[in-house]
PDB file of C-alpha atoms and ligand atoms in Angstrom:
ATOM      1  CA  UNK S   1       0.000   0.000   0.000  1.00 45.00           C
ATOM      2  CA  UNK S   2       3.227   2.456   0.652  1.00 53.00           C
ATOM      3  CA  UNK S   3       1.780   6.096   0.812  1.00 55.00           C
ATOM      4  CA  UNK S   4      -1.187   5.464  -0.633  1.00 64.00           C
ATOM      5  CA  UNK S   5      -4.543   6.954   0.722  1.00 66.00           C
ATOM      6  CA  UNK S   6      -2.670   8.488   3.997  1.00 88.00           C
ATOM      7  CA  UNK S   7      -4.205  11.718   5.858  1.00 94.00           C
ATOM      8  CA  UNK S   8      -1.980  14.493   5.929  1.00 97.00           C
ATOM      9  CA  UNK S   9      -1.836  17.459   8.320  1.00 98.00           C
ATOM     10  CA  UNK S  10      -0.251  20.255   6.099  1.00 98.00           C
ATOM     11  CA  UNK S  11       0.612  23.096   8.411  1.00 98.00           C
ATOM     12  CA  UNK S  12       3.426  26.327   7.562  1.00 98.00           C
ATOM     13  CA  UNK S  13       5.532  29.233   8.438  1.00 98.00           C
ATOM     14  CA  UNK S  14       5.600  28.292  12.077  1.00 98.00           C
ATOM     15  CA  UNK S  15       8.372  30.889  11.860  1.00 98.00           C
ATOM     16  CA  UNK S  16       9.746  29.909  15.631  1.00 98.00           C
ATOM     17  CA  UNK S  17       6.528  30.271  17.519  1.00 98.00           C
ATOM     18  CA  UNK S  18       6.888  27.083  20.373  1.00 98.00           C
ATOM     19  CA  UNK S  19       3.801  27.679  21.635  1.00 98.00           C
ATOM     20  CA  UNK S  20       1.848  27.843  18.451  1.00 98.00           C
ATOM     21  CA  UNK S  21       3.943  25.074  17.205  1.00 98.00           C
ATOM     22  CA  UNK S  22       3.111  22.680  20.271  1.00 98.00           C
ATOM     23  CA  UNK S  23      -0.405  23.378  20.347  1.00 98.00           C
ATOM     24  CA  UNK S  24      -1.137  22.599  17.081  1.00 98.00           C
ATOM     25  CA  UNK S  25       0.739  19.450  17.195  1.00 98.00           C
ATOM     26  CA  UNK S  26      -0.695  18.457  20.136  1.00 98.00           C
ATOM     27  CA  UNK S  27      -4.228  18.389  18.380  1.00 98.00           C
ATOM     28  CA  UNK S  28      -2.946  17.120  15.278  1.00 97.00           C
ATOM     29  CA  UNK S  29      -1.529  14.059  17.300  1.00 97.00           C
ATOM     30  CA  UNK S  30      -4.933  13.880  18.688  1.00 96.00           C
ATOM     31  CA  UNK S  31      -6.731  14.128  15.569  1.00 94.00           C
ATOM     32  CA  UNK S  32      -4.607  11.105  14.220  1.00 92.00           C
ATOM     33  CA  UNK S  33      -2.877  11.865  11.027  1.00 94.00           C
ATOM     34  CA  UNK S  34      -0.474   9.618   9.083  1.00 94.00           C
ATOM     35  CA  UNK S  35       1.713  12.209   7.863  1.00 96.00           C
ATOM     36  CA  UNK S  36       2.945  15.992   8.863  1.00 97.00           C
ATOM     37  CA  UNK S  37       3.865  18.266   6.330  1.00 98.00           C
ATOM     38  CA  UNK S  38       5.612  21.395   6.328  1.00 98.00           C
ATOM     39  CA  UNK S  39       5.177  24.270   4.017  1.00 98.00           C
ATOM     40  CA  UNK S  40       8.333  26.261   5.129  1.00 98.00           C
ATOM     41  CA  UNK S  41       9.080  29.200   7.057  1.00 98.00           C
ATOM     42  CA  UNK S  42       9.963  27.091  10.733  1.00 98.00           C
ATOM     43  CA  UNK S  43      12.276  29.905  12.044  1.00 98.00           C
ATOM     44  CA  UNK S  44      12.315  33.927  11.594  1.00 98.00           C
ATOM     45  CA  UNK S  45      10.708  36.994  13.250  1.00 98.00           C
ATOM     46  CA  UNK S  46      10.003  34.218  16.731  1.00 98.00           C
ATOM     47  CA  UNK S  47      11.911  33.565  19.851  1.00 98.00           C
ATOM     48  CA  UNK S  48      12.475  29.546  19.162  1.00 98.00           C
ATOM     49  CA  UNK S  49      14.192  28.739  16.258  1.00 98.00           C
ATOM     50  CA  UNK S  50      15.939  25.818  17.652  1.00 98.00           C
ATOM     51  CA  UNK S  51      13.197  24.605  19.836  1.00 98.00           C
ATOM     52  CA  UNK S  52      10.979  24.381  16.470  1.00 98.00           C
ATOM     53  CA  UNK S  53      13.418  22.843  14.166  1.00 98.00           C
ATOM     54  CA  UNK S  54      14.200  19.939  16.705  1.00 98.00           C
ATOM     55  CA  UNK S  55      11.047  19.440  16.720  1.00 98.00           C
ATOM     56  CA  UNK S  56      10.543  19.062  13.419  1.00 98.00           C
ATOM     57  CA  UNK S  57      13.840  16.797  13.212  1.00 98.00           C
ATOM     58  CA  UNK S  58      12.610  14.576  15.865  1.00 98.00           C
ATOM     59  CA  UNK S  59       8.988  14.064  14.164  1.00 97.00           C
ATOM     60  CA  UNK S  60      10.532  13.766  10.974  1.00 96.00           C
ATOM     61  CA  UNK S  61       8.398  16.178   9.575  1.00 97.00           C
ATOM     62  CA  UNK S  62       8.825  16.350   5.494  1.00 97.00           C
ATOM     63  CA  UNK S  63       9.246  19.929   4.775  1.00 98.00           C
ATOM     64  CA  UNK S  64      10.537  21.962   1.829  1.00 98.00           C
ATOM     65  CA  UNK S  65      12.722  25.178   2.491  1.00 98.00           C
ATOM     66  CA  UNK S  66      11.150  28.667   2.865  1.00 98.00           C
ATOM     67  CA  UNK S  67      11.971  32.156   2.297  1.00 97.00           C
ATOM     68  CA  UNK S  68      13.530  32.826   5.984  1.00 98.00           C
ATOM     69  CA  UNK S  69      14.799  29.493   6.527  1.00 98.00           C
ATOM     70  CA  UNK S  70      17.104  30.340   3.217  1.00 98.00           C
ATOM     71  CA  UNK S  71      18.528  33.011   5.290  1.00 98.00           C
ATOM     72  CA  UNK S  72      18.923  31.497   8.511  1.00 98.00           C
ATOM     73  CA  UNK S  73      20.798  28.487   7.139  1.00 98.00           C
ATOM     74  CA  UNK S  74      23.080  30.748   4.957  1.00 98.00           C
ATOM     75  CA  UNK S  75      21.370  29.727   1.585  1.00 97.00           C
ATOM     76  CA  UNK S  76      20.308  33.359   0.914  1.00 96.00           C
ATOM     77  CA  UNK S  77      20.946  36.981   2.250  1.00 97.00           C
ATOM     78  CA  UNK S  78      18.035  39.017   2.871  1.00 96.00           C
ATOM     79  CA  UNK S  79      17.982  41.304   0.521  1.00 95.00           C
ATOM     80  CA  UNK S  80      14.709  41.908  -0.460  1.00 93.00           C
ATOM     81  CA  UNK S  81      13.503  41.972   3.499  1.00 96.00           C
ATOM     82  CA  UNK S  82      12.434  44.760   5.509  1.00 97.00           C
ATOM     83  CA  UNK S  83      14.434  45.600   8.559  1.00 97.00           C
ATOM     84  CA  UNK S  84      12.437  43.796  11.096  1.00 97.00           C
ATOM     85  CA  UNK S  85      12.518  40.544   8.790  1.00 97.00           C
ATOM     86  CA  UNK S  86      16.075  40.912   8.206  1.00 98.00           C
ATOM     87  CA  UNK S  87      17.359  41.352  11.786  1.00 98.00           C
ATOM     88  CA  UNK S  88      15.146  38.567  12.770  1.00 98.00           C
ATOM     89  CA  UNK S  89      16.146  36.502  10.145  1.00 98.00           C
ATOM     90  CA  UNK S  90      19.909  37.451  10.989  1.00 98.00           C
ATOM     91  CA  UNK S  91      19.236  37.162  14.794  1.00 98.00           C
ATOM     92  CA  UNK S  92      18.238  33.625  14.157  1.00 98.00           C
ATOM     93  CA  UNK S  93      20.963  32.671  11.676  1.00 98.00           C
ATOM     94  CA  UNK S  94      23.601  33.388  14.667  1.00 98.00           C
ATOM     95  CA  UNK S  95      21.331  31.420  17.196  1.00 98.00           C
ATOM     96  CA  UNK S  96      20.931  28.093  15.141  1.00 98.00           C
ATOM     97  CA  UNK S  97      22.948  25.228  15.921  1.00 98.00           C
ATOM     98  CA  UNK S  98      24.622  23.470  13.499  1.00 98.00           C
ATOM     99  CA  UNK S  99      22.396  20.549  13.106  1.00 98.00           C
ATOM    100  CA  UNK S 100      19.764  22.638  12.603  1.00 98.00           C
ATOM    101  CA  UNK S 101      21.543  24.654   9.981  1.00 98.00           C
ATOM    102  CA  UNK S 102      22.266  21.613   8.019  1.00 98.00           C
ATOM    103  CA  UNK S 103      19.107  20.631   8.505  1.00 98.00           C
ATOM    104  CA  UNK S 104      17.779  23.632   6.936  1.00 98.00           C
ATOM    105  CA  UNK S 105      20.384  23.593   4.206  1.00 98.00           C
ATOM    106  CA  UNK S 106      19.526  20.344   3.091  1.00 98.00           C
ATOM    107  CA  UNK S 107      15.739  21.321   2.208  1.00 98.00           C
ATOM    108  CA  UNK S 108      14.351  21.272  -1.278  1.00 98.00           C
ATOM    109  CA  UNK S 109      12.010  24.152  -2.264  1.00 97.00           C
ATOM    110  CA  UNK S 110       9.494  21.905  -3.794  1.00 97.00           C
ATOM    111  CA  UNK S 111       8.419  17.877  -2.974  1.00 97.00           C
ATOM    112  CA  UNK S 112       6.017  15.401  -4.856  1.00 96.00           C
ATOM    113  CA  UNK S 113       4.114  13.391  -1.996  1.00 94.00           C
ATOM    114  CA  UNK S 114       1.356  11.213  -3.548  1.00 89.00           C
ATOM    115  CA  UNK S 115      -0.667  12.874  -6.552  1.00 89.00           C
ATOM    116  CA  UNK S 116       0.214  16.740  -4.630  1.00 95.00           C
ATOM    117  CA  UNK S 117       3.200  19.496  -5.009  1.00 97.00           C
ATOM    118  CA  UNK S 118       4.402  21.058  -1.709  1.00 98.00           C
ATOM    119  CA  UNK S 119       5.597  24.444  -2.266  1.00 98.00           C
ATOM    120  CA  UNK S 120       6.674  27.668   0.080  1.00 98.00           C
ATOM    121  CA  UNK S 121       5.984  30.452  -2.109  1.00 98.00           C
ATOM    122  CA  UNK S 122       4.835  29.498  -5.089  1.00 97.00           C
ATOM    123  CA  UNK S 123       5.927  26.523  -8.147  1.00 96.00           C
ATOM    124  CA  UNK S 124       7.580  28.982 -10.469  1.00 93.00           C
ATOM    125  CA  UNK S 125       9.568  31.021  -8.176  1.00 92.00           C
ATOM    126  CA  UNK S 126       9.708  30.188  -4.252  1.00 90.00           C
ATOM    127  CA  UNK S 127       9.710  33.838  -3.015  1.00 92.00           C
ATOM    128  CA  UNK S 128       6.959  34.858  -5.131  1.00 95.00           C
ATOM    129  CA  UNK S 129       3.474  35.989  -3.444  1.00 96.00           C
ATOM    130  CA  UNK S 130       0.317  33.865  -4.849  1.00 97.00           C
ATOM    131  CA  UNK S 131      -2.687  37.214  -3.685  1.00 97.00           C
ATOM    132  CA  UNK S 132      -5.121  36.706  -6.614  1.00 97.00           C
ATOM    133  CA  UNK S 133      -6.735  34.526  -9.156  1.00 97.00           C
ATOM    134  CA  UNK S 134      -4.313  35.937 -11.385  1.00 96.00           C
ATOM    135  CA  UNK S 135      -1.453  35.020  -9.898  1.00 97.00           C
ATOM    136  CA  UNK S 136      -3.235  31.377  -9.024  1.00 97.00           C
ATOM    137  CA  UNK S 137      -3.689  30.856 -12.740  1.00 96.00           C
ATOM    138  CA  UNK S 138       0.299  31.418 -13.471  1.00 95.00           C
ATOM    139  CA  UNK S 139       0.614  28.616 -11.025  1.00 97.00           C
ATOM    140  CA  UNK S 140      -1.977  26.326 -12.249  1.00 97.00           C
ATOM    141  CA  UNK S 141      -0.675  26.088 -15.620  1.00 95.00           C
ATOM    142  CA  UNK S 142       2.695  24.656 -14.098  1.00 95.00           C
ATOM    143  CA  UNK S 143       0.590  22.085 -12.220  1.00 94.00           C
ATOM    144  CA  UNK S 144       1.382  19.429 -14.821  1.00 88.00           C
ATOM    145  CA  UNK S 145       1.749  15.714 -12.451  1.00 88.00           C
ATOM    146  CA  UNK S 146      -0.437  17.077  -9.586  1.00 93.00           C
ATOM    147  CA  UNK S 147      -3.718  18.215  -9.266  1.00 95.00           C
ATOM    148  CA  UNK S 148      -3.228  19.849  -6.214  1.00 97.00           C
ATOM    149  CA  UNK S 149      -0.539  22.412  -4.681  1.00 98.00           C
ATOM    150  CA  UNK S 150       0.054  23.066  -1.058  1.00 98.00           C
ATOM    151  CA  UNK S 151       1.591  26.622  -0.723  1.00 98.00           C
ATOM    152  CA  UNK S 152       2.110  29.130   2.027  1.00 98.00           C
ATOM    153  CA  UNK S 153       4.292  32.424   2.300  1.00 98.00           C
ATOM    154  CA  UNK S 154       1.304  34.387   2.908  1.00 98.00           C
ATOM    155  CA  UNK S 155       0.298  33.451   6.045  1.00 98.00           C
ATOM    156  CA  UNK S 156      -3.202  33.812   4.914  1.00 98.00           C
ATOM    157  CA  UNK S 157      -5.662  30.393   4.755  1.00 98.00           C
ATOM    158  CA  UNK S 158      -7.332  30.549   1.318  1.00 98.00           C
ATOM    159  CA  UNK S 159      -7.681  28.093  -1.377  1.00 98.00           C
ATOM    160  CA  UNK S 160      -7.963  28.516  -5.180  1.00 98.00           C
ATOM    161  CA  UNK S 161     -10.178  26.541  -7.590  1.00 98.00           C
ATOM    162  CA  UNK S 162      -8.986  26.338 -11.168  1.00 97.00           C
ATOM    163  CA  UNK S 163     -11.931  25.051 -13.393  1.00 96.00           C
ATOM    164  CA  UNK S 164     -12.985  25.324 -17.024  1.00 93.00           C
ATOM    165  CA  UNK S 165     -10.305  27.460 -17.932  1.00 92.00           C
ATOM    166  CA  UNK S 166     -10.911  30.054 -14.756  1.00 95.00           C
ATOM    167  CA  UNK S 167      -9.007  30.557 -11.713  1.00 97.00           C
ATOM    168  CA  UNK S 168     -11.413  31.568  -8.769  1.00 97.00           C
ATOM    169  CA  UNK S 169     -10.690  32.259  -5.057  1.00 98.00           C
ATOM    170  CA  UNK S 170     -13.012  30.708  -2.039  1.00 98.00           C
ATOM    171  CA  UNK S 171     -12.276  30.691   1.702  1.00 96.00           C
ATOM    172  CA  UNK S 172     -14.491  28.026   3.105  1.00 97.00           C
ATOM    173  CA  UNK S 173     -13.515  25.591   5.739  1.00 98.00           C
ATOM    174  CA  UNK S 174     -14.017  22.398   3.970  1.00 97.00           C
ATOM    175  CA  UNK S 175     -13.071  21.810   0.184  1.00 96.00           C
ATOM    176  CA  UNK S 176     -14.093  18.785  -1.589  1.00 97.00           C
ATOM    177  CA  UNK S 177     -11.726  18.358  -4.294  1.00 96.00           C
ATOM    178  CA  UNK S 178     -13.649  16.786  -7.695  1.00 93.00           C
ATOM    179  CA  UNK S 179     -13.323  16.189 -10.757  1.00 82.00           C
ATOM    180  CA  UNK S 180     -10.921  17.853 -13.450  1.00 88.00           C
ATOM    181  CA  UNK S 181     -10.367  20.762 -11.445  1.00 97.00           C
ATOM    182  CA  UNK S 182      -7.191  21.627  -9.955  1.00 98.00           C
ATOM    183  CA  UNK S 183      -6.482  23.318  -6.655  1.00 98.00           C
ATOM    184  CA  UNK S 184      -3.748  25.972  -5.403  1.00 98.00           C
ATOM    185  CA  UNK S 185      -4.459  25.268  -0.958  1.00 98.00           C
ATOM    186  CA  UNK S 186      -2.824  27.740   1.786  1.00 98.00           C
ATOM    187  CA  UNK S 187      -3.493  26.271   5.350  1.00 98.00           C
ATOM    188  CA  UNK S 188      -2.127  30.120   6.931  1.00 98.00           C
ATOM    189  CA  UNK S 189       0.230  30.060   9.063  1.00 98.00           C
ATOM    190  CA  UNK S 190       0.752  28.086  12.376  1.00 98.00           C
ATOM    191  CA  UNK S 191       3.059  30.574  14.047  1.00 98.00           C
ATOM    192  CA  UNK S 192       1.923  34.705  12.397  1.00 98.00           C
ATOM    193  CA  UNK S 193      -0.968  34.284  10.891  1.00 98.00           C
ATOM    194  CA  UNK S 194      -1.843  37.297   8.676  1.00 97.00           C
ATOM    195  CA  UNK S 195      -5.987  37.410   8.374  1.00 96.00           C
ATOM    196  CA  UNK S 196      -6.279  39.523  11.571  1.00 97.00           C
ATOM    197  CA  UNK S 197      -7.178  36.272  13.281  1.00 98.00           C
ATOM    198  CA  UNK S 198      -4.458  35.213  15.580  1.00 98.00           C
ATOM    199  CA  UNK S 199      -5.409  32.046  15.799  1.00 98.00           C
ATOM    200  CA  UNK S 200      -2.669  29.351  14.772  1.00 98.00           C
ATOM    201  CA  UNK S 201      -4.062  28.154  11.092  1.00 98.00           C
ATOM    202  CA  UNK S 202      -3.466  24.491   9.742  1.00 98.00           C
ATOM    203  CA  UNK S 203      -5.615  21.879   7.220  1.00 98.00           C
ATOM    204  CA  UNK S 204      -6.333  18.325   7.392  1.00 98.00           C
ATOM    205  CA  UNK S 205      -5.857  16.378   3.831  1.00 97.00           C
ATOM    206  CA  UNK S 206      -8.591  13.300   3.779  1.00 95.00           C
ATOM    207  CA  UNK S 207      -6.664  11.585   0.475  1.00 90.00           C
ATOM    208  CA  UNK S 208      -8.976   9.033   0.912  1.00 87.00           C
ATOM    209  CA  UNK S 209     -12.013  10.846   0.876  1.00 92.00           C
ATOM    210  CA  UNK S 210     -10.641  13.671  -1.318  1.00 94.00           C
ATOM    211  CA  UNK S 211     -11.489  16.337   1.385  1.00 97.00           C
ATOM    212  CA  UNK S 212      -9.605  19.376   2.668  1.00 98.00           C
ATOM    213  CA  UNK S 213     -10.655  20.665   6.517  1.00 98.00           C
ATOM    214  CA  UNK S 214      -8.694  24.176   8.084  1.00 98.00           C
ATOM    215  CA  UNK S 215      -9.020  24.612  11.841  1.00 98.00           C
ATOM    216  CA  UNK S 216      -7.844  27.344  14.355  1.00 98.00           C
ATOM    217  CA  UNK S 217      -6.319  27.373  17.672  1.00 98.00           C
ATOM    218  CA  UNK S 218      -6.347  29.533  20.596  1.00 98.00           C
ATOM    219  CA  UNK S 219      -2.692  29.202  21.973  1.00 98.00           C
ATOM    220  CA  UNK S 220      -0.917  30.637  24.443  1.00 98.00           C
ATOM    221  CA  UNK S 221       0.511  34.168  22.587  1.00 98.00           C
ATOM    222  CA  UNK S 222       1.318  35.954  26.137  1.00 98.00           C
ATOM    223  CA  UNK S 223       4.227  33.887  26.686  1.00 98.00           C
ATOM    224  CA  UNK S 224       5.282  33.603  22.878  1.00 98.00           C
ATOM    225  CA  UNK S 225       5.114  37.211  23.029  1.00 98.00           C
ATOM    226  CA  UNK S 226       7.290  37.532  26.022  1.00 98.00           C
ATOM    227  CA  UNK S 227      10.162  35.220  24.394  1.00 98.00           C
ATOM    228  CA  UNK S 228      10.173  37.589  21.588  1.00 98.00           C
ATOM    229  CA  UNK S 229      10.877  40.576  23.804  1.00 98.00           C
ATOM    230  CA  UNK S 230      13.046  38.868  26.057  1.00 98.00           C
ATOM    231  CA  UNK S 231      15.588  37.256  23.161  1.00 98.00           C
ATOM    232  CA  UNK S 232      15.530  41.194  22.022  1.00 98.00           C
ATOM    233  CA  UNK S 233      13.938  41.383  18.902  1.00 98.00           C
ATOM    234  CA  UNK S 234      11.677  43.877  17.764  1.00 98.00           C
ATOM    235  CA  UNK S 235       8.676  44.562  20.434  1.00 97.00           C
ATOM    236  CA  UNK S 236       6.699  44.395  16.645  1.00 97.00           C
ATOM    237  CA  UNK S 237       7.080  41.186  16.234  1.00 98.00           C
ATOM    238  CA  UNK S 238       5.490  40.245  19.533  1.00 98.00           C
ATOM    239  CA  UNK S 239       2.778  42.756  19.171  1.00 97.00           C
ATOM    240  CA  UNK S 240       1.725  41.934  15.851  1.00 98.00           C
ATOM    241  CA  UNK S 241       1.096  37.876  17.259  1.00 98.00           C
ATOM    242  CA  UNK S 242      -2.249  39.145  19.235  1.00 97.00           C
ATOM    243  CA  UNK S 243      -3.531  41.364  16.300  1.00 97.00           C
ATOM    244  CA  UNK S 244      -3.164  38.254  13.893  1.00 97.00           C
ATOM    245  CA  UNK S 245      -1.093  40.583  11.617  1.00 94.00           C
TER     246      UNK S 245
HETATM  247 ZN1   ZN F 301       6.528  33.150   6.329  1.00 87.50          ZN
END
């Protein structure tokens, strides 16, 4: 049977949030998947880059490499980050150990798993933004062996439906995937979510039943917030965790 038919958990850009991180495994493990899978982003802008990546080393999570992670590891400089992201990102590059770095390193920026694509950013360029149907439909025409793409980078939870030619946006809970059409899926993001709810955002994948669930989480953000401004980085980054910004 190998992978066949498995449930997945697809969660991304933890971006070092432990208690965010820990939550939402903790009712993932009680939910009962087969698989984790990580969309990228497990360190920058939080207090616990180390604490996360073990973690993920550990679980043997399967995870491609995101945007910050390329600078943490030394894969990338940040140039195109704004100051906050790039101290953060720098800050954490000069607190990882050196497991971890390799660990990093060693990340592709896209995986096959089953009949789906894993992606951080986006399939034709991994630091690229996917914000509209437009920019779905760029991706959907690369979308040649799978039918559906997990992405993230945005830190939004939104799914796009490419069908009959059109590329159209929806932001339901639950997403039965049918037919012909293809499917471009962001779970938002487990530790900075972006869709001014702070709740940590991650999906279930049914592959059996072809079905796609997102759930939230109330964690505990006070003392995620307090690691942030006790490492020293930028009282932003903390405040920004309880506006879901
Ligand atoms: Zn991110």
């Amino acid at each position: 049977m190998g992978l066949m038919f498995m449930n997945y958990a697809i969660i991304s850009d933890i971006h070092s949030n432990l208690e965010a991180f820990e939550r939402t495994l903790f009712e993932i493990d009680r939910m009962g998947v087969d698989r984790i899978v990580c969309l990228g982003d497990i360190v920058g802008y939080g207090a616990s880059p180390n604490e996360c990546l073990d973690i993920v080393r550990e679980r043997q999570l399967t995870s491609v490499i995101g945007n910050h992670d390329m600078v943490a590891c030394g894969r990338g400089e940040p140039f195109n980050f704004n100051p906050i992201a790039r101290d953060a990102a720098l800050w954490t590059r000069n607190e990882l150990t050196e497991e971890n770095r390799d660990f990093l390193f060693s990340l592709p920026h896209q995986r096959q798993i089953e009949d789906f694509l894993i992606v951080h950013g986006a399939i034709s360029d991994p630091d690229l933004y996917i914000f509209s149907s437009s920019e779905a439909s760029i991706e959907f025409n690369l979308m040649v062996k799978a039918k559906t793409c997990f992405f993230g980078h945005t830190h939004v939870k939104v799914y796009y439906v490419y069908s009959h030619g059109r590329a159209e946006v929806f932001t339901d809970d639950e997403v039965e995937l049918t037919g012909e059409n293809l499917y471009l899926v962001n779970p938002g993001s487990v530790g900075q979510p972006r869709d001014r709810d702070p709740r940590a955002s991650f999906l279930i994948y049914q592959h059996d039943e072809k079905t796609i669930k997102f759930f939230r989480l109330e964690y505990d953000i006070l003392t995620a917030q307090e690691k942030i401004i006790a490492a020293g980085l930028d009282n932003r980054l903390a405040y920004r965790l309880s506006m879901g910004m």
